[in-house]
Short mmCIF file of C-alpha atoms in Angstrom, two decimals:
data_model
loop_
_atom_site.label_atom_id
_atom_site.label_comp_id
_atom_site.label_asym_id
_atom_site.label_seq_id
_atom_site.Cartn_x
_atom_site.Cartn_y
_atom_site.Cartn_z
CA UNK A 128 99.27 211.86 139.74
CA UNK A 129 95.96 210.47 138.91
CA UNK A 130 92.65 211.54 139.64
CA UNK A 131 91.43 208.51 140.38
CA UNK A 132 92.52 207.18 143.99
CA UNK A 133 91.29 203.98 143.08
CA UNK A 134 93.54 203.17 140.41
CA UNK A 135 97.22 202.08 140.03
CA UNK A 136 99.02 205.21 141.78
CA UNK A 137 97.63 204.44 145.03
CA UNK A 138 99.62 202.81 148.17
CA UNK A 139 98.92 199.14 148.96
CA UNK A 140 97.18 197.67 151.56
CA UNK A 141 98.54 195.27 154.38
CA UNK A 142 95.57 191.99 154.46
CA UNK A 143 96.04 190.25 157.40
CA UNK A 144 93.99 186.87 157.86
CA UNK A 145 94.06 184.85 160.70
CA UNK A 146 92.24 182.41 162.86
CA UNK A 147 91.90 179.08 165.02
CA UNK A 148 94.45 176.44 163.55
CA UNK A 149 92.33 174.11 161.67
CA UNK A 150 90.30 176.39 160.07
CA UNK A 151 91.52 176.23 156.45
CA UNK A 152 93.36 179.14 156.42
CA UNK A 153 96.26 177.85 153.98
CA UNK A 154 93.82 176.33 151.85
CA UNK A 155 91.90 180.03 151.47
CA UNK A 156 95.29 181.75 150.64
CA UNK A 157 96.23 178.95 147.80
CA UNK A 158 92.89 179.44 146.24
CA UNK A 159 93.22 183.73 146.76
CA UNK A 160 96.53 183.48 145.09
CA UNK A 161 95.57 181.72 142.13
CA UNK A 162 92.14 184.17 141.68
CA UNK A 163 94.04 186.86 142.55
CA UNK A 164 97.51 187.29 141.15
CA UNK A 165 98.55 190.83 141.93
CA UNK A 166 98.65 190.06 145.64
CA UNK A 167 101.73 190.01 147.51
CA UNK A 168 102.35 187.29 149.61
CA UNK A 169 104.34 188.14 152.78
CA UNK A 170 107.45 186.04 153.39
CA UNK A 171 109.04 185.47 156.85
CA UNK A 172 112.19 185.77 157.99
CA UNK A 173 113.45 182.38 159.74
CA UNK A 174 117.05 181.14 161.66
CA UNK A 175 115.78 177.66 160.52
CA UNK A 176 117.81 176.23 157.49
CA UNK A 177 116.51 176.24 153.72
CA UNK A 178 115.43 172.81 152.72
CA UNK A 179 115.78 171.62 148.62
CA UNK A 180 114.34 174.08 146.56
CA UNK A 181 114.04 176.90 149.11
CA UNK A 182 114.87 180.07 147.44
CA UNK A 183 115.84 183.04 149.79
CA UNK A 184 113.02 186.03 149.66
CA UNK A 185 110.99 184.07 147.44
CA UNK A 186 109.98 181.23 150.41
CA UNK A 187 112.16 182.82 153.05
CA UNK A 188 114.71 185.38 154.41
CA UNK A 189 117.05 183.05 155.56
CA UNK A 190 118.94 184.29 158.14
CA UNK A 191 121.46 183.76 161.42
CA UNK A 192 120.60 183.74 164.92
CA UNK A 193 122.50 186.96 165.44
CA UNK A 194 121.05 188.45 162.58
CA UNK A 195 117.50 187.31 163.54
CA UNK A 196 117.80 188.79 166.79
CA UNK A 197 119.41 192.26 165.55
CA UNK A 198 116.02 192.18 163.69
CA UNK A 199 113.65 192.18 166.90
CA UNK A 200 116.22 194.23 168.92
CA UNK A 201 115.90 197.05 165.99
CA UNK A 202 112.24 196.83 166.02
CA UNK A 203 111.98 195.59 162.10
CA UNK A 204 109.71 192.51 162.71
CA UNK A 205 106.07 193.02 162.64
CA UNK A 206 105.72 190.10 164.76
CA UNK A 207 108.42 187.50 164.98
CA UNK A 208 107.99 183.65 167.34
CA UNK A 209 109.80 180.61 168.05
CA UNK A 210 108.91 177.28 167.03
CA UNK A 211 110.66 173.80 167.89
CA UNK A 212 113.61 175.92 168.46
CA UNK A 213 113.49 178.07 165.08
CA UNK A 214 112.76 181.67 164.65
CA UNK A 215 110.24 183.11 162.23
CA UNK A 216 109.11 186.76 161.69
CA UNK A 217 107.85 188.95 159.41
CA UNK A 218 110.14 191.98 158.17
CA UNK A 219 108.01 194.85 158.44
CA UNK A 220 110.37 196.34 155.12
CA UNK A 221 109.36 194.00 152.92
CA UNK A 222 105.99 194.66 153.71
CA UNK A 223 106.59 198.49 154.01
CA UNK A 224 108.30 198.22 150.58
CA UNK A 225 105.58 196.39 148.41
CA UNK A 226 102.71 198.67 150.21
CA UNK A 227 104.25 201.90 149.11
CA UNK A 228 104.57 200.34 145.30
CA UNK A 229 101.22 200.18 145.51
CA UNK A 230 100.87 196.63 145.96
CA UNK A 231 98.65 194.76 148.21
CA UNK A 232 100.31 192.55 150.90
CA UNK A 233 98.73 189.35 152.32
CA UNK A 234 99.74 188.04 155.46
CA UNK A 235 98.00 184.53 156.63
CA UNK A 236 98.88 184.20 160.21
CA UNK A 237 98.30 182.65 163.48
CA UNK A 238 96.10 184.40 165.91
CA UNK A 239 98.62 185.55 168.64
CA UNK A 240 101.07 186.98 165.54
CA UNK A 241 97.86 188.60 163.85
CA UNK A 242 97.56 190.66 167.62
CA UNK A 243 101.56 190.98 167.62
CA UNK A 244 101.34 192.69 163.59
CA UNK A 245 97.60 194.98 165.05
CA UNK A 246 100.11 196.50 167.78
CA UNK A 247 102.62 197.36 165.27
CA UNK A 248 100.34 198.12 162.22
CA UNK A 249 97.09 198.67 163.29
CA UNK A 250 96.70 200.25 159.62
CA UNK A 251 96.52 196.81 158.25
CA UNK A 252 93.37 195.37 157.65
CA UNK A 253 92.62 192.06 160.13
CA UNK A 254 90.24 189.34 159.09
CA UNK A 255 89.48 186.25 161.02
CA UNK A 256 88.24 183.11 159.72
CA UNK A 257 85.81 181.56 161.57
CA UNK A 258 84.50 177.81 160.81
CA UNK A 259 81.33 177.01 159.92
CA UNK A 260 80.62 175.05 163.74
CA UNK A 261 82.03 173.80 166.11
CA UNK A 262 81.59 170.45 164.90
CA UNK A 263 83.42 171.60 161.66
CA UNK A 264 86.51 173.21 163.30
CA UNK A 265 86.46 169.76 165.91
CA UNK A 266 86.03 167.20 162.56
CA UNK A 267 88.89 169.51 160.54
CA UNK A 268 91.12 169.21 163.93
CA UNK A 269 90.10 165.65 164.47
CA UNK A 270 90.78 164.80 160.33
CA UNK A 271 94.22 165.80 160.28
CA UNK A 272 95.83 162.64 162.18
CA UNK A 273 95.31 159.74 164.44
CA UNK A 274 95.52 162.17 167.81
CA UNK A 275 93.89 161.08 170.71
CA UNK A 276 91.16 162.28 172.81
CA UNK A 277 93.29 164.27 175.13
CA UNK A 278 95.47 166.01 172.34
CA UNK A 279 92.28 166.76 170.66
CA UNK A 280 90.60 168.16 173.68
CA UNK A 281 93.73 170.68 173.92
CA UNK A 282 93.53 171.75 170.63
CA UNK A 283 90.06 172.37 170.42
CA UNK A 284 90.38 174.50 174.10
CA UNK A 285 93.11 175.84 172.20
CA UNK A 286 91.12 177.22 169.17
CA UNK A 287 87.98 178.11 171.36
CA UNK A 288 90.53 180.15 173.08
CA UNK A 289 91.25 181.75 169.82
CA UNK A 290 87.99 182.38 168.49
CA UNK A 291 87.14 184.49 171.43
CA UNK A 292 90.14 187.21 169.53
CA UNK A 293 88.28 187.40 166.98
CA UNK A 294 86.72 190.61 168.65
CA UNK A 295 90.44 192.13 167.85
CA UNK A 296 89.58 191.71 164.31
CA UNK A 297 87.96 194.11 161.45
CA UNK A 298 86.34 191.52 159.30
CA UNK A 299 84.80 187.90 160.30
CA UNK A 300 84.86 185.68 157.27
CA UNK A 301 82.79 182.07 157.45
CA UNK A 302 84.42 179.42 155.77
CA UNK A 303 81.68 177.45 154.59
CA UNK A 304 83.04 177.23 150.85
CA UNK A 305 86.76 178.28 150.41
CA UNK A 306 84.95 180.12 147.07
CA UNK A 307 83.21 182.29 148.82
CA UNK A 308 85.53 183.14 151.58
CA UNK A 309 88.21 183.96 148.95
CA UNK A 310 84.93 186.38 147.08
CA UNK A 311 84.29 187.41 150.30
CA UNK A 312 88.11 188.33 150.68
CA UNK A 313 88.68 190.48 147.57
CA UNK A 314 85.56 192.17 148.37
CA UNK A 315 87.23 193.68 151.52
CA UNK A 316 90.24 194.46 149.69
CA UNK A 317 88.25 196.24 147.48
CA UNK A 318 85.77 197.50 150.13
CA UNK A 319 89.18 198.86 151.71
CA UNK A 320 90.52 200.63 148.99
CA UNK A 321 87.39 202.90 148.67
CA UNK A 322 87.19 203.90 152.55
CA UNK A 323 87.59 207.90 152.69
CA UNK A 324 89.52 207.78 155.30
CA UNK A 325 92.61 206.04 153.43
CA UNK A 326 91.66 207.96 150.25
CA UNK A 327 92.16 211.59 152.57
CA UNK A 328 95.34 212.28 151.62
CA UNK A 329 94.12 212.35 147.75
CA UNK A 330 91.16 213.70 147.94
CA UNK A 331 92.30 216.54 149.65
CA UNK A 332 95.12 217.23 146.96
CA UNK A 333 92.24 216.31 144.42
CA UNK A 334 89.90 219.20 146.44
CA UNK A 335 92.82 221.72 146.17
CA UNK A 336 93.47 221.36 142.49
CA UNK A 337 88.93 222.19 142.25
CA UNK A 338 88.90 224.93 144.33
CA UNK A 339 92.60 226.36 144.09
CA UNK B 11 69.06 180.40 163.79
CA UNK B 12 71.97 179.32 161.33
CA UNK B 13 75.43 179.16 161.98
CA UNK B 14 76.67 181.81 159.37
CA UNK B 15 75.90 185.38 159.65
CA UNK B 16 77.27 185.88 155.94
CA UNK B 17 73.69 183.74 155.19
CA UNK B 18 70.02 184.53 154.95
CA UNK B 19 68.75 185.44 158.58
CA UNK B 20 71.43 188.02 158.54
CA UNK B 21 69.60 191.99 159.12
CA UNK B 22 69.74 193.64 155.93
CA UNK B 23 71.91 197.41 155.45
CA UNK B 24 70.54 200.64 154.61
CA UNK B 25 73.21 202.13 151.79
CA UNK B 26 72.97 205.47 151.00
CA UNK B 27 74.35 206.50 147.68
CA UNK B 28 75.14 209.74 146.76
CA UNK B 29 77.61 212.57 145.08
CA UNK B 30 76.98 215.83 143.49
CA UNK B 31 74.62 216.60 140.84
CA UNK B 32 75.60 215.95 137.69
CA UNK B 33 78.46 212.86 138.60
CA UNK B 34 75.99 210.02 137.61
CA UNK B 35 73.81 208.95 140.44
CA UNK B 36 70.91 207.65 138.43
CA UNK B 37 72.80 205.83 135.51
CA UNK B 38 74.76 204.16 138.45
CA UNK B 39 71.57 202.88 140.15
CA UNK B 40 70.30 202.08 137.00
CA UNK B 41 72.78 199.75 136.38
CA UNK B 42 73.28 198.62 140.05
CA UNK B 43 69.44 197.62 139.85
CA UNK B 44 70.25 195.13 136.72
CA UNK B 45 73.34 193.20 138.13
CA UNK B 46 71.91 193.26 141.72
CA UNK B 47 68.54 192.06 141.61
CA UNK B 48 68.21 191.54 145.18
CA UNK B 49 68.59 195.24 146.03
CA UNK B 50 65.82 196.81 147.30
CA UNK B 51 65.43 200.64 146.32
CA UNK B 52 64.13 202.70 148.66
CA UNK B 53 60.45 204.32 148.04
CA UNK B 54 60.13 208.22 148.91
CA UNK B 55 57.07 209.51 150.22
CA UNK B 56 55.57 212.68 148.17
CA UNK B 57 52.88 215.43 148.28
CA UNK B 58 52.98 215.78 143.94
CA UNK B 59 50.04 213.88 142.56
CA UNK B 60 50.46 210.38 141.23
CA UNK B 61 51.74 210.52 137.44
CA UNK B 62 50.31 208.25 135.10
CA UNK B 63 51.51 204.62 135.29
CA UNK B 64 53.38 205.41 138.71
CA UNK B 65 52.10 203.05 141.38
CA UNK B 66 52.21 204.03 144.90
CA UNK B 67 54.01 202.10 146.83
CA UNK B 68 56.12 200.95 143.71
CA UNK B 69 57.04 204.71 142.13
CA UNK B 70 56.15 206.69 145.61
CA UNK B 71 53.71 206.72 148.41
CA UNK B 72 51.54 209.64 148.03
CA UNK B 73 50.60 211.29 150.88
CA UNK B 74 48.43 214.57 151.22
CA UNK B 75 49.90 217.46 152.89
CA UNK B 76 48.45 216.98 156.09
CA UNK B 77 49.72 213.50 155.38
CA UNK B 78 53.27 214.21 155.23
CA UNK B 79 53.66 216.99 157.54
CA UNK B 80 52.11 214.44 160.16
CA UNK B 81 55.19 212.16 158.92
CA UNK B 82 57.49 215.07 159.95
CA UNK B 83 56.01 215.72 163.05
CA UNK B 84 56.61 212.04 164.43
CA UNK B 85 59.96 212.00 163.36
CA UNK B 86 58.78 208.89 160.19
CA UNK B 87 61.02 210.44 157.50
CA UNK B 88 64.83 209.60 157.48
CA UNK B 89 65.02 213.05 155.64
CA UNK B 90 62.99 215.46 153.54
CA UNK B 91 62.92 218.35 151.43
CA UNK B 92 60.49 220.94 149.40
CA UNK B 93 60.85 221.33 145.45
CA UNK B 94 58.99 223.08 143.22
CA UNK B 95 55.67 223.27 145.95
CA UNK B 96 55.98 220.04 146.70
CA UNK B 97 57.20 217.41 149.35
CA UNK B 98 59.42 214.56 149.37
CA UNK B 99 60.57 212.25 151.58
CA UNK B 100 62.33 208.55 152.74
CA UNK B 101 59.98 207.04 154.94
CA UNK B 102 61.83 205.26 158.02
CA UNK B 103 59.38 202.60 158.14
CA UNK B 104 59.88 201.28 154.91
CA UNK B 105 64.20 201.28 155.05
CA UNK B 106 63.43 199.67 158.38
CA UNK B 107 60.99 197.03 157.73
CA UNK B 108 62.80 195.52 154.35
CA UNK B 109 66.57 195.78 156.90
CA UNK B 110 64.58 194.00 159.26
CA UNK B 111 63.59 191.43 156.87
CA UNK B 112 67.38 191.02 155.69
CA UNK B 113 67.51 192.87 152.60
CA UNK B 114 69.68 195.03 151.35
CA UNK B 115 68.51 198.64 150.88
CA UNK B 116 69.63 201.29 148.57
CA UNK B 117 68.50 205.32 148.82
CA UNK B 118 70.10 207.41 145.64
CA UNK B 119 69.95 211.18 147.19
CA UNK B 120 71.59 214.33 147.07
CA UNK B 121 74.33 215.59 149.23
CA UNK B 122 72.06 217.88 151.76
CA UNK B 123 69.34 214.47 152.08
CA UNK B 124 71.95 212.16 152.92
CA UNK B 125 73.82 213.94 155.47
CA UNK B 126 69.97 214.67 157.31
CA UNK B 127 70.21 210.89 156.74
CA UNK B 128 73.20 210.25 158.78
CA UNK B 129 72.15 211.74 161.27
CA UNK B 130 68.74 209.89 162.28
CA UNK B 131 70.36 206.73 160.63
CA UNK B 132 74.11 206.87 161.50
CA UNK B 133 74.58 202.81 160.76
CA UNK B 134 73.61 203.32 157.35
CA UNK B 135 76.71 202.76 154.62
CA UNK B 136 77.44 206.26 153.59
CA UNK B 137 79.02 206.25 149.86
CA UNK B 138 80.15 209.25 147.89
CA UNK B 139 80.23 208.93 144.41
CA UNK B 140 83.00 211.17 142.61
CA UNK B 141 83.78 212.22 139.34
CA UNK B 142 86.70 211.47 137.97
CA UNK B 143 87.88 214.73 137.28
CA UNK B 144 86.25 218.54 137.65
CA UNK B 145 86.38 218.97 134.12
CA UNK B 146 84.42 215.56 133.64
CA UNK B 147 82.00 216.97 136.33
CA UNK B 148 81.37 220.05 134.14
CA UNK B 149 80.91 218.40 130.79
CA UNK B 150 78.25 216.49 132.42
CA UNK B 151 77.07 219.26 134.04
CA UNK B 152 77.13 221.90 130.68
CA UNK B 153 76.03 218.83 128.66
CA UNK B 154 72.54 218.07 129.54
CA UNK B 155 70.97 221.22 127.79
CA UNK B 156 71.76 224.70 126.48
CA UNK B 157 72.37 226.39 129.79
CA UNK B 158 73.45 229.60 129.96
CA UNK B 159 77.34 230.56 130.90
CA UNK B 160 75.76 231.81 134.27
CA UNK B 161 74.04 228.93 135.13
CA UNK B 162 76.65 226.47 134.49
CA UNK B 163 79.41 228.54 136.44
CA UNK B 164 76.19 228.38 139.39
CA UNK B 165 75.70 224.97 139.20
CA UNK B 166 79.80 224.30 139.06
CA UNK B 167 79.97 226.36 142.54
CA UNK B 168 77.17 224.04 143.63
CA UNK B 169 78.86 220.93 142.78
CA UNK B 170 82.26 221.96 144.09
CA UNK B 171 80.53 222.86 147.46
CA UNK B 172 79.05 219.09 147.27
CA UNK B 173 82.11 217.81 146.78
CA UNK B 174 83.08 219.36 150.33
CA UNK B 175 80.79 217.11 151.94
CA UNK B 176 82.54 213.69 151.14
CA UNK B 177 84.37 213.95 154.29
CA UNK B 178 80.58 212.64 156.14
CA UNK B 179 81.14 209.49 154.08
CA UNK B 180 82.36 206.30 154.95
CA UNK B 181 83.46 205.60 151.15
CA UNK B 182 84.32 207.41 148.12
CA UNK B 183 83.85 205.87 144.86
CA UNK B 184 84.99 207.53 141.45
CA UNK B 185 82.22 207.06 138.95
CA UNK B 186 85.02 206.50 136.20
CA UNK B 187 83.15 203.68 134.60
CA UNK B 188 79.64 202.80 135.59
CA UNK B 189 80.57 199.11 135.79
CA UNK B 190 83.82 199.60 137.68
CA UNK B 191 81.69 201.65 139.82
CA UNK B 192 79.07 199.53 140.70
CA UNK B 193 81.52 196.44 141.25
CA UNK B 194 83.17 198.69 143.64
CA UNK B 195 79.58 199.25 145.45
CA UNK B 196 78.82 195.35 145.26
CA UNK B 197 82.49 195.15 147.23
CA UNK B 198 81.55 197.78 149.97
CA UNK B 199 78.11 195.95 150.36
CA UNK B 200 79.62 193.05 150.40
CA UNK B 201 82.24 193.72 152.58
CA UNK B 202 79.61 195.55 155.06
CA UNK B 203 78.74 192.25 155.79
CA UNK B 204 81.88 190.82 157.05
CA UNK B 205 82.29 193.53 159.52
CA UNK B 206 83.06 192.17 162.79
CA UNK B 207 81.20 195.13 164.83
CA UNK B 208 77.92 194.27 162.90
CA UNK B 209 78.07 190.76 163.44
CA UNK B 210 79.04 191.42 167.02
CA UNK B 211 75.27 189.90 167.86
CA UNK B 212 75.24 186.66 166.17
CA UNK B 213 79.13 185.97 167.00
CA UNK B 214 78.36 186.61 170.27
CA UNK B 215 75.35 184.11 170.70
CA UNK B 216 77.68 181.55 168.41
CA UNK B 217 80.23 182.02 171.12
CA UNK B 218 78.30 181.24 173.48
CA UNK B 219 76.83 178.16 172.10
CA UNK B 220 80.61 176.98 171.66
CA UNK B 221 82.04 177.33 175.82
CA UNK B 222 78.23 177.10 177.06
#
C-alpha cells in the first residue's frame, strides 16, 4: 500500500453532473473528456437497438427487454427510465467496477436520474449546472429549433422546475465559459479526493503503522 | 448583484492550514503565496516588540499587554497562545473584514490554534497537511539542527500526537511535493466555492428572481 492516499492506490470516485436540459451539459463533458483523459465515462444500458458504429460497452450495453428488466428487478441499475418507448439505465457494476480500480467515473445526467443515482449512491459526488440567467437557459432552449411559444413556455417551466433540485446537489457549477466549468469540475474531483472523511479508512491504517 | 456566485461579489473563505511541526507548513505557504497572489494571509496580533523592518499591520499588529488581554476578554481573537513571555494571536476582525470584502483568507497555525479556531469559526476550511511518511516526518524533524536523541524522540511523540488531530479536519493533504500540494489546496479552495450550502444565499435570491 502507499502512504500517500492521494495517489494511484486509492478507490475512484463516482462524478455525477446534472442539470436543466439546455444547459450545456454535453458540451461540458466533451470538453472534460478531452482535458481530462483518465476519467471514466459511464455507459448506459439500453433495450433500444445499436445504430452503425455502435459498439456494445463502449457506447452501450445493449440489451433485451427481459434482460433490461431482470436488471431493475435485481436492483443493478443506479437509475434506469424510458424514453419514446426505449429503456436506458445505468449498471451500477460497471460503475462499481471502475471505482474500486481506482478510477474516477463520470456520469452526465438528467435531473430526475441524478435524484434516482443520490438514493442509490449517495457516496457519489452531485454537481448541478446552473446557466448563467434566465435569459441564457431561455435563448439556449429557444436556439435549438424552430419551437413555438407554447413548447418553449413548457420547457422553460420544465427547467425552472429543475433548477429548484439543485438544493439536492453538493456542488453548483455556473456555466458562463464551458473552460471554466470544466476547471471548476476537476477542482472538485480533486477537492474530493482530499476530504478526510473518504481518506478514513487510510489514514487510520496509516495512524496504526505510526503508533503501532 | 451579478448573476454568478463563482464571480467577484462572492464572500471570501477563511482557510486554515495546518499539520504537525516539522511536515512543511511554511515552505507550503511560501509557495502558495507566489502562485496565488490573490490570497490574503492572515496578520496575528502580538505582545513581542516590533523587529526591525516588520511593519505592523503588514508583519503583525502589536499590541501592549493590556492591549491584547483586552482582545481576549471581548472574545476579538479567533485563537491565541503564550510563547516564550509573549502573546500571539489571529485577530477576528481582520479574517472577517477581508471575507467580507470577498477575499480569500489563509491562517498557517499549529494543530492546538486551529482546533481553538474551529471552534469560534466552524465555517472556516479546515486542512491538514500530512507527511508522506513518519520516517519523512522525522528526517525533517532530526534535520533542522543537532538535537539531541531525547529531544527528537520528544518532538516525534509530539508530532505523532498532532497527527491524532486530523480527524477535526475537513481535508487532508500529503505534503509529498510542495507543488502537488499546493495545487491540491488551490482545488479545495476552489472547490469551496462551488459548494451548494455556501451559495445557498445567492441561489436562493437567483431563484427567486427566476419564478418571481
Amino acid at each position: 500500500m502507499t502512504n500517500n492516499p492521494q495517489e494511484p492506490g486509492r478507490k475512484g470516485l463516482l462524478i455525477v453532473l446534472s442539470g436543466p436540459a439546455g444547459v450545456g451539459k454535453g458540451t461540458v463533458c466533451s470538453h472534460l473528456r478531452r482535458i481530462s483523459p483518465d476519467l471514466v465515462y459511464s455507459v448506459s444500458a439500453t433495450t433500444r437497438a445499436p445504430r452503425q458504429g455502435e459498439q456494445e460497452g463502449i457506447n452501450y450495453f445493449f440489451k433485451s427487454r427481459e434482460q433490461f428488466q431482470a436488471m431493475i428487478d435485481n436492483d443493478e441499475l443506479l437509475e434506469w427510465a424510458q424514453y419514446v418507448g426505449n429503456f436506458y439505465g445505468t449498471p451500477r457494476s460497471f460503475v462499481e467496477d471502475m471505482i474500486a480500480s481506482g478510477r474516477d467515473v463520470i456520469l452526465e445526467i438528467e435531473v430526475q436520474g441524478a435524484l434516482q443515482v443520490k438514493n442509490k449512491y449517495p457516496q457519489g459526488v452531485f454537481v448541478f449546472l446552473m446557466p448563467p440567467s434566465l435569459d441564457e437557459l431561455k435563448m439556449r432552449i429557444t436556439g435549438r429549433g424552430t419551437e413555438t411559444e407554447d413548447v418553449i413556455e413548457k420547457r422553460m417551466n420544465v427547467a425552472i422546475e429543475e433548477l429548484r433540485m439543485m438544493r439536492h446537489y453538493h456542488y453548483v457549477v455556473t456555466n458562463d465559459e464551458v473552460e471554466s466549468a470544466c476547471e471548476r469540475i476537476r477542482s472538485i474531483i480533486a477537492a474530493e479526493h482530499c476530504k478526510r472523511e473518504r481518506l478514513e479508512p487510510y489514514l487510520n491504517k496509516w495512524l496504526e503503522g505510526v503508533t503501532g
